[in-house]
XYZ file of C-alpha atoms in Angstrom:
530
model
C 0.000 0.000 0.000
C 1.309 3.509 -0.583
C 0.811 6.448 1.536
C 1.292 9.683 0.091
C 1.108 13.131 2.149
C 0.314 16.760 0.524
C 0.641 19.681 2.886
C -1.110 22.934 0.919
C -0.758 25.574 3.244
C -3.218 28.860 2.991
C -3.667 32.338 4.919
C -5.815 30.113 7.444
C -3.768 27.520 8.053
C -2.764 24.528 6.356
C -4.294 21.500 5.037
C -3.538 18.167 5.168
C -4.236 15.372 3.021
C -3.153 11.676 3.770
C -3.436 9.334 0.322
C -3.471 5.952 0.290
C -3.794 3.782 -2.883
C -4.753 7.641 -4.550
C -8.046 7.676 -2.496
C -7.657 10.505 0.055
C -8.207 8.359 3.835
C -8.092 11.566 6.063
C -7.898 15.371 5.883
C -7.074 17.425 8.831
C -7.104 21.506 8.513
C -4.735 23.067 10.936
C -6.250 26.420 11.775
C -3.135 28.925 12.788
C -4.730 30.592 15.680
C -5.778 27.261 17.260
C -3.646 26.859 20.681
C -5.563 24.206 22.266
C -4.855 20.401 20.970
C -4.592 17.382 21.700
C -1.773 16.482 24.092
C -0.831 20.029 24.881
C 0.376 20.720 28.884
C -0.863 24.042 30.485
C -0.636 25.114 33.922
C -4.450 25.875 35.077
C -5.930 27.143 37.720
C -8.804 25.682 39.584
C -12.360 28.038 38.805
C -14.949 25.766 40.092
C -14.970 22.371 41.889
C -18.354 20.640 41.057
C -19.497 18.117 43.991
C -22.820 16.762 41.988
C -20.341 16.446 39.125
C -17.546 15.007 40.773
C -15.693 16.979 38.436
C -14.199 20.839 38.402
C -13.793 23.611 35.665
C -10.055 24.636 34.920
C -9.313 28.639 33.211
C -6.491 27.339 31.107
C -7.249 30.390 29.352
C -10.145 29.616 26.445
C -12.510 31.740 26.438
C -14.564 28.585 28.287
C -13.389 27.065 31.419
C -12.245 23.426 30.419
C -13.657 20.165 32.770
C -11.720 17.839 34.204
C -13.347 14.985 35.903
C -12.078 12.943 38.940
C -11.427 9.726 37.505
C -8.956 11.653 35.061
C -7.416 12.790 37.711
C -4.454 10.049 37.828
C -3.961 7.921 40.958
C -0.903 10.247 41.893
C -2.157 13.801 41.557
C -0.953 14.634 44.737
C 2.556 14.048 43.804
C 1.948 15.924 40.474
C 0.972 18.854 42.491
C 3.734 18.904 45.063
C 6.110 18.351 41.990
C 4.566 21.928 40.182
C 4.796 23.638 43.697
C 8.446 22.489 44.154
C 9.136 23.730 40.872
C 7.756 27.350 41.475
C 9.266 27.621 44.997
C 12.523 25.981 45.349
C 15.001 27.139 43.818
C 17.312 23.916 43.822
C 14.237 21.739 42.792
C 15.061 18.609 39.755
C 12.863 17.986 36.781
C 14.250 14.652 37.499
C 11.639 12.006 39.447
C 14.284 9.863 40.680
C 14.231 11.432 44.112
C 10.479 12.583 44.769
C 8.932 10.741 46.771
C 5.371 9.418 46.387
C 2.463 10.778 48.204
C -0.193 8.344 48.825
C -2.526 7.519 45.883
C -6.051 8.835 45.428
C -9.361 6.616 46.198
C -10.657 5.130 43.060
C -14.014 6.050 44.436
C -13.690 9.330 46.286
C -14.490 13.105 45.878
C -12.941 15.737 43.908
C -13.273 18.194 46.578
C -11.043 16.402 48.700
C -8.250 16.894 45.884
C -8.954 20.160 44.488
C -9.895 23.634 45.878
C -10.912 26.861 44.204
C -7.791 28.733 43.252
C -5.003 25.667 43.588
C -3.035 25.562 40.237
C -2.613 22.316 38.836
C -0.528 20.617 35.556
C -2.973 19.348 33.224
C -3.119 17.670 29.457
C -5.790 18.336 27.302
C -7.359 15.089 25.988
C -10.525 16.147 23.666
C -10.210 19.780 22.091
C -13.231 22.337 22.311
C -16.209 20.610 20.057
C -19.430 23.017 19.504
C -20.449 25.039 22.792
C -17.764 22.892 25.307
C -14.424 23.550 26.489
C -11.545 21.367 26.241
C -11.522 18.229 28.337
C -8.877 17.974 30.642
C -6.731 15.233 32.090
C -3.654 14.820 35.024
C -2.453 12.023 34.074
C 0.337 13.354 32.028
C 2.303 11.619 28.835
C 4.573 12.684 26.192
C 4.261 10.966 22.789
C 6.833 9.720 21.114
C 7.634 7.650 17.915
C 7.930 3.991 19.639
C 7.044 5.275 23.557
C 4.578 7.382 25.418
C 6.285 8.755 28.238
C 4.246 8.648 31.149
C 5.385 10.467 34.441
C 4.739 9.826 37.785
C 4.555 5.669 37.098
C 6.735 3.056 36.984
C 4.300 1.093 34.841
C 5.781 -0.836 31.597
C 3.052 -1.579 29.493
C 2.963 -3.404 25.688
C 0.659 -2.745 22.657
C -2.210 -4.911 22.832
C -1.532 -5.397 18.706
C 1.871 -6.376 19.164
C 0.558 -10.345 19.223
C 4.156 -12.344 19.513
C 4.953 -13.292 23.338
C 8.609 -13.149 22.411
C 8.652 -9.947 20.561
C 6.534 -8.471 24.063
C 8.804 -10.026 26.578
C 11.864 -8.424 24.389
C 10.615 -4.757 24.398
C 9.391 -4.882 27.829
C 12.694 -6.402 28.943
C 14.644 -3.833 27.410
C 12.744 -0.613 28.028
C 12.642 -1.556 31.679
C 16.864 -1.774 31.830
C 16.682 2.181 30.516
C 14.094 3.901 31.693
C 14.470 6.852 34.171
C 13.427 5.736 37.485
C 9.411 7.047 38.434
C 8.901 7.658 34.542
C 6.221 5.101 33.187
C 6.371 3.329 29.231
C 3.715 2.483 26.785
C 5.426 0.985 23.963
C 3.985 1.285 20.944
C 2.416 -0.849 18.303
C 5.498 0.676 15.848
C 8.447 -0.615 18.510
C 7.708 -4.105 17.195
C 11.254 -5.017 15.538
C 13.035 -2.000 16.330
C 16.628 -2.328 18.565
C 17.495 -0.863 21.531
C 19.554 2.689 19.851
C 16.092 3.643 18.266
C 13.862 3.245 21.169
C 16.316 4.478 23.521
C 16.687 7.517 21.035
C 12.988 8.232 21.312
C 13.168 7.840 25.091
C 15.788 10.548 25.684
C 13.642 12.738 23.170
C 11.043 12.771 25.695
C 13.041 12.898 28.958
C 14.361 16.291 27.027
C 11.190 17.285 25.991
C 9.715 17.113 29.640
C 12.977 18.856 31.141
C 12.418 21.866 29.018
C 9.074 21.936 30.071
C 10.174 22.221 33.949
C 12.313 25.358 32.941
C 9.246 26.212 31.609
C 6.990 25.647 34.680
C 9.199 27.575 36.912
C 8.843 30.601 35.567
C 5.201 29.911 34.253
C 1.927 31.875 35.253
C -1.265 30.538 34.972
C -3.095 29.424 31.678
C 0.683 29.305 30.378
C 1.444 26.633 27.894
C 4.127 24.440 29.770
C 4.603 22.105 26.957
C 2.971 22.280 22.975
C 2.110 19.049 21.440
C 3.845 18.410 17.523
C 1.686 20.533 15.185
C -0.758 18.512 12.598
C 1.504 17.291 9.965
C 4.587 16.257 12.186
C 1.800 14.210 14.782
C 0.896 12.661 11.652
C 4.490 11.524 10.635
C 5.008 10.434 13.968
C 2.427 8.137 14.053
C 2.437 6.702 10.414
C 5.828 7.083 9.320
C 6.904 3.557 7.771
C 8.451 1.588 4.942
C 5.306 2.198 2.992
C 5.373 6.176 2.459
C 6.413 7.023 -0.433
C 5.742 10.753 -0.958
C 5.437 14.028 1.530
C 4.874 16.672 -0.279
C 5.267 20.545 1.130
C 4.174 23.542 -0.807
C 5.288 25.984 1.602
C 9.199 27.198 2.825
C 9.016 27.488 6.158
C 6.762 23.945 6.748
C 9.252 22.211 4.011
C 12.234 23.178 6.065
C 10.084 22.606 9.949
C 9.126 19.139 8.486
C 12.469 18.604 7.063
C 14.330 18.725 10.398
C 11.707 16.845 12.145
C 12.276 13.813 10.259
C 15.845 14.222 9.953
C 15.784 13.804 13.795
C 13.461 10.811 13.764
C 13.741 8.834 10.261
C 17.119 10.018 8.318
C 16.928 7.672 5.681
C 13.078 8.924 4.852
C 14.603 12.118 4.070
C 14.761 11.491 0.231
C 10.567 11.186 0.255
C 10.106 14.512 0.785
C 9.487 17.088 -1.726
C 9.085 21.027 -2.152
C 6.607 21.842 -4.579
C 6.845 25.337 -6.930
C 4.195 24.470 -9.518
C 1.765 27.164 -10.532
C -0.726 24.907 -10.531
C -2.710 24.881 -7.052
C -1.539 22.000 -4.817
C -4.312 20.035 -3.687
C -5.525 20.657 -7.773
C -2.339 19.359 -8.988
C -2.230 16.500 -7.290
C -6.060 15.619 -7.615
C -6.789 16.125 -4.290
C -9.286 19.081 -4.681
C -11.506 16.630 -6.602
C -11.780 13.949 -4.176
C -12.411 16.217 -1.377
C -15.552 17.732 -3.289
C -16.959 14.361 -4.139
C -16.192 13.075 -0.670
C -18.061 15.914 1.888
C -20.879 16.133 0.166
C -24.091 14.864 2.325
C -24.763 11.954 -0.797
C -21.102 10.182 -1.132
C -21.072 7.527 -4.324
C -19.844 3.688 -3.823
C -18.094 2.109 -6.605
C -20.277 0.403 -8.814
C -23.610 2.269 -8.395
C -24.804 2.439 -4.584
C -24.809 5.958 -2.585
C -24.495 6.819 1.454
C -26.601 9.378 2.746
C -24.541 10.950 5.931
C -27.123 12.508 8.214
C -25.808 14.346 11.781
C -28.087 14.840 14.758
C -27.199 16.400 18.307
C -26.713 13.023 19.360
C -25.431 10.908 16.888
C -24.611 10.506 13.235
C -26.918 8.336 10.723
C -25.715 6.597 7.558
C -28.106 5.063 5.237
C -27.402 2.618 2.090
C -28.737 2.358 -1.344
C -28.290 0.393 -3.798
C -29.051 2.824 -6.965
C -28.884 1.319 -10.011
C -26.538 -1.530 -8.695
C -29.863 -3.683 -8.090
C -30.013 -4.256 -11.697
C -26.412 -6.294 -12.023
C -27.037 -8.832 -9.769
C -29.707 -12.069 -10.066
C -31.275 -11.748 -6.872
C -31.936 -9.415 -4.142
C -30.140 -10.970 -1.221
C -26.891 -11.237 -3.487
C -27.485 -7.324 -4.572
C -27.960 -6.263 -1.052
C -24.458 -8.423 0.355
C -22.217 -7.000 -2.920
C -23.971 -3.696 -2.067
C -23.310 -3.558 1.569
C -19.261 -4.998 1.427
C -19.072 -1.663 -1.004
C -20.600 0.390 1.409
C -18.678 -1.595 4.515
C -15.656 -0.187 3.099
C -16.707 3.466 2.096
C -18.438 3.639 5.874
C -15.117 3.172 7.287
C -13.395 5.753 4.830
C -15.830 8.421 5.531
C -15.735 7.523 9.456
C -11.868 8.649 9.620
C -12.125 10.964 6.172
C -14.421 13.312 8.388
C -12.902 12.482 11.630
C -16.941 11.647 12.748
C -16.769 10.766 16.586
C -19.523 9.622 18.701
C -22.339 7.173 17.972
C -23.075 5.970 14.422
C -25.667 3.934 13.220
C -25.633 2.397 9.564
C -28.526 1.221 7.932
C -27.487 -1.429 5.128
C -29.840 -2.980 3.019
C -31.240 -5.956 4.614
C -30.251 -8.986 4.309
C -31.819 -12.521 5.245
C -28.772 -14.492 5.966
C -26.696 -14.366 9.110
C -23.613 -15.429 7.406
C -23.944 -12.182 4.899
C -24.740 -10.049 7.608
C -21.037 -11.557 9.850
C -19.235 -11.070 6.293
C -20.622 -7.049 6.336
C -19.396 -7.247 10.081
C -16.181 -8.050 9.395
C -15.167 -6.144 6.629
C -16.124 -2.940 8.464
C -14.330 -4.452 11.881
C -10.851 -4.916 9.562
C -10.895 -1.521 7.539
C -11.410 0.136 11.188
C -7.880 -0.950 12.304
C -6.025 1.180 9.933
C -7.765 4.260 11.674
C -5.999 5.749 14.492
C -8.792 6.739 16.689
C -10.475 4.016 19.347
C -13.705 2.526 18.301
C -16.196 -0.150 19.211
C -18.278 -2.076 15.981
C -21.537 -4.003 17.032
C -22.812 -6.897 14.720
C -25.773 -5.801 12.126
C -29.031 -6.291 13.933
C -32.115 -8.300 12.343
C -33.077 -4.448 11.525
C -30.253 -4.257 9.393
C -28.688 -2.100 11.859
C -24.825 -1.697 12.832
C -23.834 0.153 15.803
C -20.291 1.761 15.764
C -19.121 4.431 18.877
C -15.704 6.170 18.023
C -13.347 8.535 19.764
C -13.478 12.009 19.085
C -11.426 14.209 20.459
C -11.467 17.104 18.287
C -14.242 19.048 16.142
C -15.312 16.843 13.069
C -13.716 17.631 9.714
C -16.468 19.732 7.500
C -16.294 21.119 3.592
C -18.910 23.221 2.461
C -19.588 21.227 -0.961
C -22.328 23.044 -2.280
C -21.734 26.344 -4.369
C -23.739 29.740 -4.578
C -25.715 30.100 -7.716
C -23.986 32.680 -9.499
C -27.332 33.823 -10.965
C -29.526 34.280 -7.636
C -26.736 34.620 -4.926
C -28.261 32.310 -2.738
C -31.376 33.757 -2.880
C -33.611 31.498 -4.663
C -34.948 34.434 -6.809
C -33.943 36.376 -9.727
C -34.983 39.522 -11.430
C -37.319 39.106 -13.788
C -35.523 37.835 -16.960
C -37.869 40.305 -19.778
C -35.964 43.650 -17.408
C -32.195 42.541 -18.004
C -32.057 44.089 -21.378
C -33.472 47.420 -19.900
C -30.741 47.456 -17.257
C -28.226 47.252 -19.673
C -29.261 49.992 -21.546
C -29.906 52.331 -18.851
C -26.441 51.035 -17.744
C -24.996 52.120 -21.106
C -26.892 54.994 -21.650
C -25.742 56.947 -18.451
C -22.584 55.992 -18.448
C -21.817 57.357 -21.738
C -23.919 60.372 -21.723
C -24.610 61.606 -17.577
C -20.652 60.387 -16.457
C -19.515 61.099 -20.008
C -17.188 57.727 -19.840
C -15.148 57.642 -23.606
C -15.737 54.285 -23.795
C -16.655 51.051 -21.801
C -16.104 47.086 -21.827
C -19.373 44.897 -21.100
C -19.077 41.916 -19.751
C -21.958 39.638 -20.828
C -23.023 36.000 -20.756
C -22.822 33.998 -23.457
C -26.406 34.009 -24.346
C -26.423 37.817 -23.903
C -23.483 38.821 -25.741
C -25.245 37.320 -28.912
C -28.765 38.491 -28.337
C -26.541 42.500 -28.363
C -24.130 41.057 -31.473
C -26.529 39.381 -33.711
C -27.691 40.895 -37.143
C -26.508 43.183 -39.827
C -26.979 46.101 -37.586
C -26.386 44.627 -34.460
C -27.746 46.333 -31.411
C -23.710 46.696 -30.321
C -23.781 49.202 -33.271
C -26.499 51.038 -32.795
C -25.003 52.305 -29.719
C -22.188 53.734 -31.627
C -24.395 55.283 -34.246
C -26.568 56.623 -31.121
C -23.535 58.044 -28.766
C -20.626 57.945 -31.159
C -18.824 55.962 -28.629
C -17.761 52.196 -28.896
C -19.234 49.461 -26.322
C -16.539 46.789 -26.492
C -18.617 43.009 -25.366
C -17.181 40.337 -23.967
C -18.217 36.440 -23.477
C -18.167 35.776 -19.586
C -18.980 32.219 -19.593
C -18.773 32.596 -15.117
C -21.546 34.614 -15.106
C -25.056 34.177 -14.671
C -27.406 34.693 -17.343
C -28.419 37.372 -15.605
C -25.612 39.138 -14.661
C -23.196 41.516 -16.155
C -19.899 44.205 -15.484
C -19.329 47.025 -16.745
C -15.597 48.490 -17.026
C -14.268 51.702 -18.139
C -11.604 52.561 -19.981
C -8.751 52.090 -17.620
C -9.836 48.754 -17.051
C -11.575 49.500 -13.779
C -15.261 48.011 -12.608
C -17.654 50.719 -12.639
C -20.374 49.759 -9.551
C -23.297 49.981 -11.395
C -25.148 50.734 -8.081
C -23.993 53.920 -7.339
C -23.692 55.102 -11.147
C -27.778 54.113 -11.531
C -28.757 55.766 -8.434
C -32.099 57.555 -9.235
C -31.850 56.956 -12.772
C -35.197 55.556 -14.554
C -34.846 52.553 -16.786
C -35.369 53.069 -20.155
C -37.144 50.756 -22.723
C -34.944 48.929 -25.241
C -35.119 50.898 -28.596
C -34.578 47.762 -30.636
């Protein structure tokens, strides 16, 4: 399989576009004034502790408090907090752990208010990013991502990859990331370790360690709602986690990204170096590349399945809905239950696409076509249970019900990706309505008439549609000349196949748009002569 990545960035921020097999699996937009994601460290300040809730609302400083709940507190918040207070008062405190010494651990079941009061400032991670009308969600149990290793503070926990299957290969990494781990740091080893020797992952290890020592010189100096330590912007995150043998392209339209990407995997892949690629075409990005096209056909609220069937994506406040159709595939097959299984393995796959294409979190529900056998419904089941592993977000697939039903629930933890598919009608603006067609002529010629005669323009450039320009050019003594006989001044027309049938420009003779607005103010429309 080949992954490809194009980076277009834009005034807003930048957008990125994963390909694999030249179908586009996810886009992400990276929004430049957005300083709240996933896995960034702030030092906040407690604003409310909810006892109903069992929860309290942290100022981190977006413009609404964030929530953080008591179970994500962490079982040793009480050592995170001395740890931040030891850090802003003594002046010979260590980032390192290796000499702190634990204070007891939480209750499982107990209150927040026994943790937290009003006022007490507190280290915390965000783990969803604002969605809709909520703040951030907030966590204290701290961790650093890396390539191979999460770092996790405050632990002594070694933990494997649930997908890394071979006993050996799991004894191995735990062995060896045990023997060099800094004492009271914690290690999830991930699913990408598998294979990998001991100079890589310890690498990646003392990448971290760094990363978290820079963030103490940070916190000592930090005020509240202060960013202690930033999380890898979009594109680098994206690297970090899919970075393999496989990618064969990252491309980078823009200096400053080429050369920010550049280092980053210089410091964690040298040899992928080679793969990536500054592009200078005139041509758009995303355009040149096909990209543009895909995206179009892909966020619309009807999304095609190869060979004939369609998804209609539906969101509520509560969930999403996806519903399957056959179209005209229901004609290719020799009996229903056969059309509704080829159908639905189409659709399987596309459900999945869309699912991380759109970055849709939450509940889903999928209506495919029903089917009357139990072993075509488990092969449906299946597919969609194996094309959810390649996504990187959790999720949960439930069997198809006897309704035809399949339940899927998947992490979100940022807003859901969105592109406005549908254009404005260049002829009513949106409106629905348009002047009456029979007047258009008339409001050219008023157009032309005080131009040329009350603003005493020398000449002007009309810019017409198609159908127009040949109603005014037509004939022997096309109505284009009568103007000149008229006001002994040339109109110059020009074919404008972008606008509306409707619609024209006027421009004078420097090449300038005249508004027509102010220029007809108070002037009465004439009748055409013609």
């Amino acid at each position: 399989m080949s992954n490809e990545l194009i980076i277009n960035s834009t005034q807003d921020g930048d957008r990125i576009a994963l390909i694999q097999d030249k179908r586009l699996v996810e886009y992400h937009f990276e929004s430049k004034d957005t300083d709240y994601i996933v896995g960034d460290i702030f030092l906040g300040t407690v604003k409310k502790v909810m006892p109903g809730l069992n929860a309290a609302f942290i100022d981190i400083g977006y413009q609404k408090d964030a929530f953080l709940h008591y179970h994500d507190l962490g079982a040793n918040v009480r050592t995170l907090n001395k740890y931040v207070k030891a850090a802003q008062t003594q002046k010979n405190a260590s980032p390192k752990l290796n000499q702190i010494k634990f204070e007891p651990e939480i209750d499982k079941l107990g209150k927040i208010a026994d943790v937290l009061k009003k006022g007490q400032q507190l280290l915390v991670q965000i783990v969803k990013e604002p969605i809709s009308t909520k703040g951030p969600r907030l966590s204290c149990e701290i961790s650093l991502a890396g390539r191979y290793l999460v770092l996790v503070p405050f632990s002594n926990t070694v933990s494997v990859s649930k997908k890394i299957v071979s006993k050996e290969e799991r004894t191995r990494l735990k062995r060896l990331i045990t023997s060099i781990k800094p004492e009271n740091f914690g290690v999830i080893i991930r699913t990408v370790a598998e294979g990998r020797d001991v100079a890589e992952l310890d690498r990646d290890l003392r990448t971290m360690v760094e990363n978290w020592e820079e963030g103490f010189k940070t916190l000592r100096i930090a005020k509240p709602t202060d960013k202690i330590i930033g999380e890898l912007n979009r594109s680098s995150s994206i690297l970090r986690d899919l970075l393999n043998e496989s990618f064969d392209s990252i491309v980078v339209d823009d200096t400053h990204l080429y050369d920010e990407i550049k280092a980053y995997i210089g410091s964690i892949a040298p040899d992928k170096l080679k793969i990536l690629k500054h592009y200078t075409g005139k041509t758009k990005t995303f355009e040149h590349f096909h990209v543009e096209k895909q995206l179009k056909a892909a966020f619309g609220k009807t999304v095609t399945i190869p060979g004939g069937g369609y998804l209609v994506i539906e969101h509520t406040e509560a969930l999403h809905v996806i519903d399957v159709n056959s179209g005209n595939k229901s004609n290719t097959e020799t009996d229903q239950e056969a059309t509704a299984l080829n159908v639905n393995m189409m659709a399987a796959r596309e459900v999945a696409r869309q699912l991380r294409l759109r970055d849709i979190g939450g509940i889903i529900v999928v209506d495919f076509i029903d089917m009357k056998s139990p072993e075509n419904r488990q092969k449906v089941y299946e597919v969609v249970k194996e094309e959810m592993k390649r996504d990187r977000s959790k999720s949960t697939v439930l069997p198809i019900s006897k309704f035809g039903l399949m339940q899927i629930t998947r992490q979100r933890v940022r807003p859901e990706q969105n592109i406005v598919t549908g254009e404005v009608c260049p002829t009513c603006n949106g409106t629905g309505k348009i002047t009456a067609s029979i007047l258009v002529t008339d409001e050219i010629e008023a157009a032309v008439d005080d131009l040329l005669t009350s603003h005493n323009h020398k000449s002007l450039t009309l810019y017409l549609h198609p159908f127009l320009y040949s109603y005014y050019t037509k004939g022997m003594v096309s109505r284009q000349m009568k103007w000149f006989f008229k006001y002994f001044k040339w109109v110059s027309l020009v074919k404008d196949t972008s606008l509306g049938i409707m619609d024209f420009k006027v421009m004078d003779d420097r090449g300038e748009e005249i508004e027509l607005r102010a220029a007809l103010a108070d002037v009465p429309v004439v009748a055409d002569e013609a």
